[in-house]
Amino acid sequence: MLNAPLKILIALGTRPEAIKLAPVIQAFRRSPDFTTQVILTGQHREMVEQVMHLFDLQADRDLGIMKPQQTLTDITCGSLQGLEGFLQETTPNLLIVQGDTTTAFAGALAAFYQKIAIGHVEAGLRTDELFNPYP
């Protein structure tokens, strides 16, 4: 057992992220060694909410970034700015992201800027070739 629980923040915004991170979130929340928060970017609003409901998960913050006819740049900027504020507010020891989405990219970049460690689930696992990860 650790002296003080490590603060874990898990960022997600898409259905695949929610599906793959749900058991990770549940495991962290069951452990007394961690305090775990979840932040949603809202990159895929309706689809993420379905998965969150299915796994009985609640987000601690929802950035609600989606707006009509926005670009990937808008999604990236909105996620980055929202994540920056929440990271500064909560000061986690580790931010966990999943996959290769805009949410994962913005989360990792925001954590890097705040000097917060990053955990990347499913990084480069598509082919077992480090320098050629995509089939």
Short mmCIF file of N, CA, C and O in Angstrom, two decimals:
data_model
loop_
_atom_site.label_atom_id
_atom_site.label_comp_id
_atom_site.label_asym_id
_atom_site.label_seq_id
_atom_site.Cartn_x
_atom_site.Cartn_y
_atom_site.Cartn_z
N MET A 1 0.85 -1.18 0.00
CA MET A 1 0.00 0.00 0.00
C MET A 1 0.89 1.24 0.00
O MET A 1 1.87 1.31 0.72
N LEU A 2 0.54 2.21 -0.78
CA LEU A 2 1.27 3.47 -0.87
C LEU A 2 0.89 4.38 0.28
O LEU A 2 -0.17 4.24 0.88
N ASN A 3 1.76 5.35 0.60
CA ASN A 3 1.45 6.30 1.65
C ASN A 3 0.24 7.15 1.31
O ASN A 3 -0.66 7.31 2.12
N ALA A 4 0.24 7.72 0.14
CA ALA A 4 -0.89 8.52 -0.33
C ALA A 4 -1.30 7.98 -1.69
O ALA A 4 -0.44 7.62 -2.50
N PRO A 5 -2.59 7.92 -1.96
CA PRO A 5 -3.01 7.40 -3.26
C PRO A 5 -2.47 8.26 -4.41
O PRO A 5 -2.44 9.49 -4.32
N LEU A 6 -2.02 7.61 -5.47
CA LEU A 6 -1.61 8.33 -6.68
C LEU A 6 -2.86 8.84 -7.38
O LEU A 6 -3.87 8.14 -7.46
N LYS A 7 -2.76 10.05 -7.92
CA LYS A 7 -3.89 10.65 -8.63
C LYS A 7 -3.79 10.31 -10.11
O LYS A 7 -2.82 10.69 -10.77
N ILE A 8 -4.79 9.60 -10.61
CA ILE A 8 -4.84 9.16 -11.99
C ILE A 8 -5.97 9.90 -12.70
O ILE A 8 -7.08 9.98 -12.19
N LEU A 9 -5.68 10.44 -13.88
CA LEU A 9 -6.70 11.05 -14.73
C LEU A 9 -6.73 10.26 -16.02
O LEU A 9 -5.69 9.99 -16.62
N ILE A 10 -7.93 9.87 -16.43
CA ILE A 10 -8.10 9.14 -17.68
C ILE A 10 -8.93 10.00 -18.62
O ILE A 10 -10.05 10.41 -18.28
N ALA A 11 -8.37 10.30 -19.79
CA ALA A 11 -9.04 11.14 -20.78
C ALA A 11 -9.58 10.27 -21.90
O ALA A 11 -8.88 9.39 -22.42
N LEU A 12 -10.82 10.54 -22.28
CA LEU A 12 -11.39 9.82 -23.41
C LEU A 12 -12.42 10.70 -24.11
O LEU A 12 -12.93 11.65 -23.54
N GLY A 13 -12.70 10.34 -25.36
CA GLY A 13 -13.65 11.14 -26.12
C GLY A 13 -14.38 10.37 -27.20
O GLY A 13 -15.34 10.86 -27.77
N THR A 14 -13.93 9.14 -27.48
CA THR A 14 -14.55 8.35 -28.53
C THR A 14 -15.05 7.02 -27.97
O THR A 14 -14.62 6.58 -26.91
N ARG A 15 -15.94 6.39 -28.71
CA ARG A 15 -16.48 5.09 -28.28
C ARG A 15 -15.38 4.04 -28.12
O ARG A 15 -15.35 3.34 -27.10
N PRO A 16 -14.46 3.86 -29.09
CA PRO A 16 -13.40 2.86 -28.88
C PRO A 16 -12.56 3.13 -27.63
O PRO A 16 -12.17 2.21 -26.92
N GLU A 17 -12.29 4.40 -27.36
CA GLU A 17 -11.54 4.72 -26.13
C GLU A 17 -12.33 4.29 -24.90
O GLU A 17 -11.78 3.70 -23.98
N ALA A 18 -13.61 4.61 -24.88
CA ALA A 18 -14.44 4.25 -23.73
C ALA A 18 -14.52 2.74 -23.55
O ALA A 18 -14.42 2.24 -22.42
N ILE A 19 -14.67 2.00 -24.63
CA ILE A 19 -14.75 0.53 -24.55
C ILE A 19 -13.45 -0.04 -23.99
O ILE A 19 -13.47 -0.89 -23.10
N LYS A 20 -12.33 0.42 -24.50
CA LYS A 20 -11.05 -0.14 -24.10
C LYS A 20 -10.60 0.36 -22.73
O LYS A 20 -9.87 -0.34 -22.02
N LEU A 21 -11.00 1.56 -22.34
CA LEU A 21 -10.57 2.10 -21.05
C LEU A 21 -11.53 1.78 -19.91
O LEU A 21 -11.17 1.93 -18.74
N ALA A 22 -12.74 1.31 -20.20
CA ALA A 22 -13.70 1.01 -19.14
C ALA A 22 -13.13 0.04 -18.10
O ALA A 22 -13.20 0.32 -16.90
N PRO A 23 -12.54 -1.10 -18.50
CA PRO A 23 -11.99 -1.99 -17.47
C PRO A 23 -10.80 -1.38 -16.74
O PRO A 23 -10.56 -1.67 -15.57
N VAL A 24 -10.05 -0.52 -17.41
CA VAL A 24 -8.92 0.16 -16.77
C VAL A 24 -9.45 1.12 -15.70
O VAL A 24 -8.95 1.15 -14.57
N ILE A 25 -10.49 1.89 -16.05
CA ILE A 25 -11.10 2.82 -15.10
C ILE A 25 -11.64 2.05 -13.90
O ILE A 25 -11.40 2.42 -12.75
N GLN A 26 -12.35 0.98 -14.16
CA GLN A 26 -12.93 0.18 -13.08
C GLN A 26 -11.86 -0.39 -12.16
O GLN A 26 -12.01 -0.37 -10.93
N ALA A 27 -10.77 -0.88 -12.72
CA ALA A 27 -9.68 -1.44 -11.91
C ALA A 27 -9.03 -0.37 -11.04
O ALA A 27 -8.79 -0.59 -9.85
N PHE A 28 -8.75 0.80 -11.63
CA PHE A 28 -8.16 1.88 -10.84
C PHE A 28 -9.10 2.33 -9.73
O PHE A 28 -8.67 2.57 -8.61
N ARG A 29 -10.39 2.43 -10.02
CA ARG A 29 -11.35 2.90 -9.02
C ARG A 29 -11.55 1.88 -7.89
O ARG A 29 -11.93 2.27 -6.79
N ARG A 30 -11.31 0.61 -8.15
CA ARG A 30 -11.42 -0.41 -7.09
C ARG A 30 -10.22 -0.40 -6.14
O ARG A 30 -10.31 -0.90 -5.04
N SER A 31 -9.10 0.12 -6.58
CA SER A 31 -7.88 0.06 -5.79
C SER A 31 -7.77 1.24 -4.82
O SER A 31 -7.94 2.39 -5.22
N PRO A 32 -7.41 0.97 -3.57
CA PRO A 32 -7.21 2.05 -2.61
C PRO A 32 -5.90 2.81 -2.85
O PRO A 32 -5.66 3.85 -2.24
N ASP A 33 -5.07 2.31 -3.76
CA ASP A 33 -3.78 2.95 -4.05
C ASP A 33 -3.90 4.13 -5.01
O ASP A 33 -2.90 4.80 -5.27
N PHE A 34 -5.12 4.34 -5.56
CA PHE A 34 -5.30 5.38 -6.56
C PHE A 34 -6.58 6.17 -6.32
O PHE A 34 -7.58 5.60 -5.88
N THR A 35 -6.54 7.46 -6.62
CA THR A 35 -7.77 8.23 -6.79
C THR A 35 -7.86 8.48 -8.28
O THR A 35 -6.89 8.91 -8.91
N THR A 36 -8.99 8.18 -8.85
CA THR A 36 -9.11 8.17 -10.31
C THR A 36 -10.23 9.08 -10.76
O THR A 36 -11.34 9.02 -10.22
N GLN A 37 -9.92 9.93 -11.72
CA GLN A 37 -10.92 10.79 -12.33
C GLN A 37 -10.94 10.53 -13.83
O GLN A 37 -9.93 10.16 -14.43
N VAL A 38 -12.10 10.78 -14.43
CA VAL A 38 -12.29 10.61 -15.87
C VAL A 38 -12.74 11.94 -16.44
O VAL A 38 -13.63 12.59 -15.90
N ILE A 39 -12.10 12.32 -17.54
CA ILE A 39 -12.50 13.54 -18.25
C ILE A 39 -12.87 13.16 -19.67
O ILE A 39 -12.16 12.43 -20.35
N LEU A 40 -14.04 13.64 -20.10
CA LEU A 40 -14.52 13.43 -21.47
C LEU A 40 -14.27 14.69 -22.28
O LEU A 40 -14.57 15.79 -21.82
N THR A 41 -13.77 14.51 -23.49
CA THR A 41 -13.67 15.68 -24.37
C THR A 41 -14.99 15.92 -25.08
O THR A 41 -15.30 17.05 -25.43
N GLY A 42 -15.75 14.87 -25.32
CA GLY A 42 -16.98 14.99 -26.08
C GLY A 42 -16.76 14.86 -27.57
O GLY A 42 -17.61 15.25 -28.36
N GLN A 43 -15.63 14.28 -27.97
CA GLN A 43 -15.30 14.14 -29.39
C GLN A 43 -16.39 13.34 -30.12
O GLN A 43 -16.74 13.69 -31.25
N HIS A 44 -16.91 12.30 -29.52
CA HIS A 44 -18.02 11.52 -30.08
C HIS A 44 -19.12 11.42 -29.03
O HIS A 44 -19.31 10.38 -28.41
N ARG A 45 -19.83 12.47 -28.83
CA ARG A 45 -20.78 12.63 -27.73
C ARG A 45 -21.72 11.44 -27.50
O ARG A 45 -21.67 10.78 -26.48
N GLU A 46 -22.60 11.15 -28.44
CA GLU A 46 -23.64 10.15 -28.22
C GLU A 46 -23.07 8.75 -28.05
O GLU A 46 -23.51 7.98 -27.21
N MET A 47 -22.08 8.42 -28.87
CA MET A 47 -21.51 7.07 -28.81
C MET A 47 -20.77 6.82 -27.49
O MET A 47 -20.84 5.73 -26.95
N VAL A 48 -20.09 7.82 -26.98
CA VAL A 48 -19.39 7.67 -25.70
C VAL A 48 -20.39 7.51 -24.57
O VAL A 48 -20.20 6.69 -23.68
N GLU A 49 -21.44 8.29 -24.60
CA GLU A 49 -22.44 8.21 -23.53
C GLU A 49 -23.07 6.82 -23.45
O GLU A 49 -23.33 6.31 -22.36
N GLN A 50 -23.29 6.17 -24.60
CA GLN A 50 -23.83 4.81 -24.61
C GLN A 50 -22.90 3.84 -23.88
O GLN A 50 -23.34 3.03 -23.07
N VAL A 51 -21.62 3.95 -24.17
CA VAL A 51 -20.64 3.05 -23.55
C VAL A 51 -20.51 3.36 -22.06
O VAL A 51 -20.44 2.43 -21.23
N MET A 52 -20.46 4.62 -21.70
CA MET A 52 -20.35 5.00 -20.29
C MET A 52 -21.54 4.44 -19.51
O MET A 52 -21.37 3.91 -18.41
N HIS A 53 -22.72 4.54 -20.09
CA HIS A 53 -23.92 4.00 -19.44
C HIS A 53 -23.83 2.48 -19.31
O HIS A 53 -24.14 1.92 -18.26
N LEU A 54 -23.39 1.81 -20.37
CA LEU A 54 -23.27 0.36 -20.37
C LEU A 54 -22.36 -0.13 -19.24
O LEU A 54 -22.65 -1.13 -18.59
N PHE A 55 -21.26 0.56 -19.01
CA PHE A 55 -20.30 0.17 -17.99
C PHE A 55 -20.54 0.87 -16.64
O PHE A 55 -19.74 0.74 -15.73
N ASP A 56 -21.62 1.63 -16.55
CA ASP A 56 -21.97 2.36 -15.33
C ASP A 56 -20.82 3.27 -14.87
O ASP A 56 -20.43 3.28 -13.71
N LEU A 57 -20.28 4.04 -15.82
CA LEU A 57 -19.18 4.96 -15.54
C LEU A 57 -19.68 6.40 -15.58
O LEU A 57 -20.54 6.74 -16.40
N GLN A 58 -19.11 7.21 -14.73
CA GLN A 58 -19.43 8.63 -14.70
C GLN A 58 -18.16 9.43 -14.97
O GLN A 58 -17.09 9.08 -14.47
N ALA A 59 -18.29 10.50 -15.72
CA ALA A 59 -17.16 11.39 -15.94
C ALA A 59 -17.14 12.44 -14.83
O ALA A 59 -18.19 12.87 -14.35
N ASP A 60 -15.94 12.83 -14.45
CA ASP A 60 -15.79 13.89 -13.46
C ASP A 60 -15.84 15.26 -14.10
O ASP A 60 -16.16 16.24 -13.45
N ARG A 61 -15.53 15.31 -15.40
CA ARG A 61 -15.61 16.56 -16.16
C ARG A 61 -15.92 16.21 -17.60
O ARG A 61 -15.41 15.24 -18.13
N ASP A 62 -16.74 17.01 -18.22
CA ASP A 62 -17.08 16.86 -19.63
C ASP A 62 -16.79 18.19 -20.31
O ASP A 62 -17.42 19.20 -20.00
N LEU A 63 -15.83 18.18 -21.21
CA LEU A 63 -15.45 19.42 -21.89
C LEU A 63 -16.49 19.86 -22.91
O LEU A 63 -16.54 21.04 -23.27
N GLY A 64 -17.30 18.93 -23.42
CA GLY A 64 -18.36 19.28 -24.36
C GLY A 64 -17.88 20.09 -25.55
O GLY A 64 -18.48 21.11 -25.89
N ILE A 65 -16.82 19.65 -26.19
CA ILE A 65 -16.17 20.46 -27.22
C ILE A 65 -16.88 20.49 -28.57
O ILE A 65 -16.63 21.39 -29.37
N MET A 66 -17.76 19.54 -28.85
CA MET A 66 -18.32 19.45 -30.19
C MET A 66 -19.27 20.60 -30.52
O MET A 66 -20.13 20.95 -29.73
N LYS A 67 -19.04 21.16 -31.70
CA LYS A 67 -19.87 22.24 -32.23
C LYS A 67 -20.14 21.95 -33.70
O LYS A 67 -19.34 21.28 -34.35
N PRO A 68 -21.22 22.46 -34.25
CA PRO A 68 -21.53 22.19 -35.67
C PRO A 68 -20.40 22.63 -36.60
O PRO A 68 -19.81 23.70 -36.43
N GLN A 69 -20.10 21.78 -37.56
CA GLN A 69 -19.16 22.05 -38.65
C GLN A 69 -17.76 22.46 -38.19
O GLN A 69 -17.08 23.23 -38.86
N GLN A 70 -17.32 21.91 -37.06
CA GLN A 70 -15.97 22.23 -36.64
C GLN A 70 -14.96 21.34 -37.35
O GLN A 70 -15.30 20.27 -37.86
N THR A 71 -13.72 21.76 -37.35
CA THR A 71 -12.65 21.03 -38.01
C THR A 71 -11.85 20.23 -36.97
O THR A 71 -12.04 20.40 -35.76
N LEU A 72 -10.94 19.40 -37.45
CA LEU A 72 -10.05 18.69 -36.54
C LEU A 72 -9.20 19.66 -35.73
O LEU A 72 -8.89 19.40 -34.57
N THR A 73 -8.86 20.79 -36.32
CA THR A 73 -8.12 21.81 -35.58
C THR A 73 -8.96 22.34 -34.43
O THR A 73 -8.46 22.52 -33.31
N ASP A 74 -10.25 22.57 -34.67
CA ASP A 74 -11.15 23.03 -33.60
C ASP A 74 -11.22 22.00 -32.47
O ASP A 74 -11.18 22.34 -31.28
N ILE A 75 -11.33 20.71 -32.84
CA ILE A 75 -11.40 19.64 -31.84
C ILE A 75 -10.10 19.59 -31.03
O ILE A 75 -10.12 19.48 -29.80
N THR A 76 -8.98 19.70 -31.72
CA THR A 76 -7.68 19.66 -31.05
C THR A 76 -7.52 20.84 -30.10
O THR A 76 -7.15 20.66 -28.93
N CYS A 77 -7.81 22.03 -30.57
CA CYS A 77 -7.66 23.22 -29.73
C CYS A 77 -8.61 23.20 -28.54
O CYS A 77 -8.20 23.51 -27.41
N GLY A 78 -9.86 22.83 -28.76
CA GLY A 78 -10.82 22.77 -27.66
C GLY A 78 -10.43 21.74 -26.62
O GLY A 78 -10.52 21.99 -25.41
N SER A 79 -9.97 20.58 -27.08
CA SER A 79 -9.52 19.54 -26.15
C SER A 79 -8.29 19.99 -25.38
O SER A 79 -8.21 19.83 -24.16
N LEU A 80 -7.33 20.54 -26.08
CA LEU A 80 -6.08 20.97 -25.46
C LEU A 80 -6.32 22.04 -24.40
O LEU A 80 -5.81 21.96 -23.28
N GLN A 81 -7.15 23.01 -24.72
CA GLN A 81 -7.43 24.08 -23.75
C GLN A 81 -8.22 23.57 -22.55
O GLN A 81 -7.91 23.91 -21.41
N GLY A 82 -9.22 22.74 -22.79
CA GLY A 82 -10.00 22.20 -21.69
C GLY A 82 -9.19 21.28 -20.80
O GLY A 82 -9.29 21.33 -19.57
N LEU A 83 -8.38 20.44 -21.41
CA LEU A 83 -7.54 19.52 -20.65
C LEU A 83 -6.50 20.29 -19.84
O LEU A 83 -6.22 19.93 -18.69
N GLU A 84 -5.94 21.33 -20.42
CA GLU A 84 -4.94 22.14 -19.70
C GLU A 84 -5.51 22.65 -18.38
O GLU A 84 -4.89 22.50 -17.32
N GLY A 85 -6.70 23.22 -18.44
CA GLY A 85 -7.31 23.76 -17.23
C GLY A 85 -7.58 22.69 -16.18
O GLY A 85 -7.33 22.88 -14.99
N PHE A 86 -8.08 21.53 -16.63
CA PHE A 86 -8.40 20.46 -15.68
C PHE A 86 -7.12 19.86 -15.09
O PHE A 86 -7.08 19.53 -13.90
N LEU A 87 -6.08 19.74 -15.89
CA LEU A 87 -4.81 19.25 -15.38
C LEU A 87 -4.23 20.20 -14.34
O LEU A 87 -3.72 19.76 -13.30
N GLN A 88 -4.32 21.49 -14.58
CA GLN A 88 -3.83 22.46 -13.62
C GLN A 88 -4.66 22.43 -12.33
O GLN A 88 -4.12 22.57 -11.23
N GLU A 89 -5.93 22.21 -12.47
CA GLU A 89 -6.84 22.17 -11.32
C GLU A 89 -6.64 20.91 -10.47
O GLU A 89 -6.67 20.97 -9.24
N THR A 90 -6.44 19.76 -11.12
CA THR A 90 -6.41 18.49 -10.40
C THR A 90 -5.00 17.95 -10.14
O THR A 90 -4.84 17.09 -9.28
N THR A 91 -4.02 18.42 -10.86
CA THR A 91 -2.61 17.99 -10.74
C THR A 91 -2.45 16.48 -10.55
O THR A 91 -1.92 16.02 -9.54
N PRO A 92 -2.87 15.69 -11.53
CA PRO A 92 -2.71 14.24 -11.40
C PRO A 92 -1.23 13.84 -11.50
O PRO A 92 -0.41 14.59 -12.03
N ASN A 93 -0.93 12.64 -11.00
CA ASN A 93 0.40 12.08 -11.15
C ASN A 93 0.58 11.46 -12.53
O ASN A 93 1.70 11.33 -13.02
N LEU A 94 -0.54 11.04 -13.14
CA LEU A 94 -0.49 10.34 -14.42
C LEU A 94 -1.77 10.61 -15.20
O LEU A 94 -2.86 10.56 -14.63
N LEU A 95 -1.61 10.88 -16.49
CA LEU A 95 -2.75 10.97 -17.41
C LEU A 95 -2.68 9.76 -18.33
O LEU A 95 -1.64 9.49 -18.93
N ILE A 96 -3.79 9.03 -18.44
CA ILE A 96 -3.86 7.87 -19.32
C ILE A 96 -4.74 8.22 -20.52
O ILE A 96 -5.84 8.76 -20.36
N VAL A 97 -4.22 7.90 -21.71
CA VAL A 97 -4.96 8.05 -22.96
C VAL A 97 -4.93 6.72 -23.70
O VAL A 97 -4.13 5.83 -23.36
N GLN A 98 -5.77 6.59 -24.73
CA GLN A 98 -5.84 5.34 -25.47
C GLN A 98 -5.86 5.60 -26.96
O GLN A 98 -6.57 6.48 -27.43
N GLY A 99 -5.08 4.84 -27.70
CA GLY A 99 -5.18 4.82 -29.15
C GLY A 99 -4.56 6.00 -29.85
O GLY A 99 -3.60 6.60 -29.37
N ASP A 100 -5.16 6.34 -31.01
CA ASP A 100 -4.57 7.35 -31.89
C ASP A 100 -5.58 8.43 -32.27
O ASP A 100 -5.57 8.94 -33.38
N THR A 101 -6.45 8.78 -31.34
CA THR A 101 -7.48 9.78 -31.62
C THR A 101 -6.99 11.19 -31.33
O THR A 101 -5.94 11.39 -30.73
N THR A 102 -7.78 12.16 -31.72
CA THR A 102 -7.46 13.55 -31.40
C THR A 102 -7.46 13.75 -29.89
O THR A 102 -6.62 14.48 -29.36
N THR A 103 -8.37 13.10 -29.18
CA THR A 103 -8.40 13.19 -27.72
C THR A 103 -7.10 12.66 -27.12
O THR A 103 -6.52 13.28 -26.22
N ALA A 104 -6.61 11.52 -27.62
CA ALA A 104 -5.36 10.95 -27.11
C ALA A 104 -4.19 11.90 -27.39
O ALA A 104 -3.34 12.14 -26.51
N PHE A 105 -4.14 12.43 -28.60
CA PHE A 105 -3.07 13.36 -28.96
C PHE A 105 -3.11 14.61 -28.08
O PHE A 105 -2.10 15.01 -27.49
N ALA A 106 -4.28 15.23 -27.98
CA ALA A 106 -4.40 16.46 -27.19
C ALA A 106 -4.14 16.20 -25.71
O ALA A 106 -3.51 17.01 -25.03
N GLY A 107 -4.61 15.06 -25.21
CA GLY A 107 -4.37 14.72 -23.81
C GLY A 107 -2.89 14.55 -23.53
O GLY A 107 -2.37 15.08 -22.54
N ALA A 108 -2.20 13.82 -24.38
CA ALA A 108 -0.77 13.60 -24.19
C ALA A 108 0.00 14.92 -24.28
O ALA A 108 0.90 15.18 -23.48
N LEU A 109 -0.38 15.75 -25.23
CA LEU A 109 0.31 17.03 -25.39
C LEU A 109 0.04 17.95 -24.19
O LEU A 109 0.97 18.58 -23.66
N ALA A 110 -1.19 18.01 -23.73
CA ALA A 110 -1.53 18.84 -22.57
C ALA A 110 -0.77 18.37 -21.34
O ALA A 110 -0.25 19.18 -20.57
N ALA A 111 -0.70 17.05 -21.13
CA ALA A 111 0.03 16.52 -19.98
C ALA A 111 1.53 16.82 -20.11
O ALA A 111 2.17 17.21 -19.13
N PHE A 112 2.07 16.66 -21.30
CA PHE A 112 3.48 16.97 -21.52
C PHE A 112 3.77 18.43 -21.16
O PHE A 112 4.74 18.73 -20.47
N TYR A 113 2.91 19.33 -21.62
CA TYR A 113 3.10 20.75 -21.31
C TYR A 113 3.06 21.03 -19.82
O TYR A 113 3.71 21.96 -19.33
N GLN A 114 2.28 20.24 -19.06
CA GLN A 114 2.16 20.44 -17.62
C GLN A 114 3.15 19.57 -16.83
O GLN A 114 3.09 19.51 -15.60
N LYS A 115 4.04 18.88 -17.55
CA LYS A 115 5.04 18.00 -16.93
C LYS A 115 4.41 16.89 -16.11
O LYS A 115 4.86 16.54 -15.02
N ILE A 116 3.33 16.33 -16.65
CA ILE A 116 2.61 15.22 -16.02
C ILE A 116 2.91 13.96 -16.83
O ILE A 116 2.86 13.98 -18.06
N ALA A 117 3.20 12.88 -16.13
CA ALA A 117 3.50 11.61 -16.79
C ALA A 117 2.29 11.14 -17.61
O ALA A 117 1.14 11.40 -17.24
N ILE A 118 2.58 10.44 -18.70
CA ILE A 118 1.54 9.99 -19.62
C ILE A 118 1.60 8.47 -19.75
O ILE A 118 2.67 7.91 -19.97
N GLY A 119 0.44 7.84 -19.62
CA GLY A 119 0.32 6.42 -19.91
C GLY A 119 -0.48 6.27 -21.19
O GLY A 119 -1.55 6.86 -21.33
N HIS A 120 0.05 5.51 -22.15
CA HIS A 120 -0.62 5.37 -23.45
C HIS A 120 -0.99 3.91 -23.64
O HIS A 120 -0.13 3.06 -23.85
N VAL A 121 -2.26 3.63 -23.56
CA VAL A 121 -2.78 2.27 -23.74
C VAL A 121 -2.90 1.99 -25.24
O VAL A 121 -3.42 2.81 -25.98
N GLU A 122 -2.40 0.85 -25.65
CA GLU A 122 -2.46 0.40 -27.04
C GLU A 122 -1.60 1.24 -27.96
O GLU A 122 -1.95 1.52 -29.10
N ALA A 123 -0.44 1.62 -27.51
CA ALA A 123 0.48 2.39 -28.34
C ALA A 123 1.31 1.45 -29.20
O ALA A 123 2.06 0.64 -28.68
N GLY A 124 1.16 1.52 -30.51
CA GLY A 124 1.98 0.75 -31.43
C GLY A 124 1.76 -0.75 -31.39
O GLY A 124 2.67 -1.51 -31.71
N LEU A 125 0.58 -1.19 -31.05
CA LEU A 125 0.33 -2.62 -30.94
C LEU A 125 -0.30 -3.22 -32.19
O LEU A 125 -0.72 -4.37 -32.18
N ARG A 126 -0.36 -2.51 -33.24
CA ARG A 126 -1.09 -3.00 -34.41
C ARG A 126 -0.33 -4.05 -35.21
O ARG A 126 -0.94 -4.85 -35.89
N THR A 127 1.01 -4.07 -35.19
CA THR A 127 1.74 -5.04 -36.01
C THR A 127 2.88 -5.75 -35.28
O THR A 127 3.48 -6.64 -35.85
N ASP A 128 3.23 -5.37 -34.09
CA ASP A 128 4.41 -5.87 -33.38
C ASP A 128 5.71 -5.36 -33.98
O ASP A 128 6.78 -5.84 -33.66
N GLU A 129 5.65 -4.40 -34.88
CA GLU A 129 6.84 -3.79 -35.47
C GLU A 129 6.91 -2.34 -35.01
O GLU A 129 6.13 -1.50 -35.43
N LEU A 130 7.88 -2.06 -34.13
CA LEU A 130 7.99 -0.74 -33.52
C LEU A 130 8.02 0.39 -34.54
O LEU A 130 7.37 1.41 -34.36
N PHE A 131 8.76 0.22 -35.63
CA PHE A 131 8.90 1.30 -36.61
C PHE A 131 7.94 1.20 -37.78
O PHE A 131 7.99 1.98 -38.71
N ASN A 132 7.02 0.24 -37.71
CA ASN A 132 5.99 0.11 -38.73
C ASN A 132 4.71 -0.40 -38.04
O ASN A 132 4.27 -1.53 -38.29
N PRO A 133 4.13 0.44 -37.16
CA PRO A 133 3.05 -0.05 -36.30
C PRO A 133 1.70 -0.21 -36.99
O PRO A 133 0.82 -0.85 -36.45
N TYR A 134 1.55 0.35 -38.17
CA TYR A 134 0.23 0.31 -38.82
C TYR A 134 0.23 -0.68 -39.97
O TYR A 134 1.12 -0.65 -40.81
N PRO A 135 -0.75 -1.56 -40.04
CA PRO A 135 -0.80 -2.54 -41.15
C PRO A 135 -1.03 -1.88 -42.50
O PRO A 135 -1.49 -0.77 -42.58
#
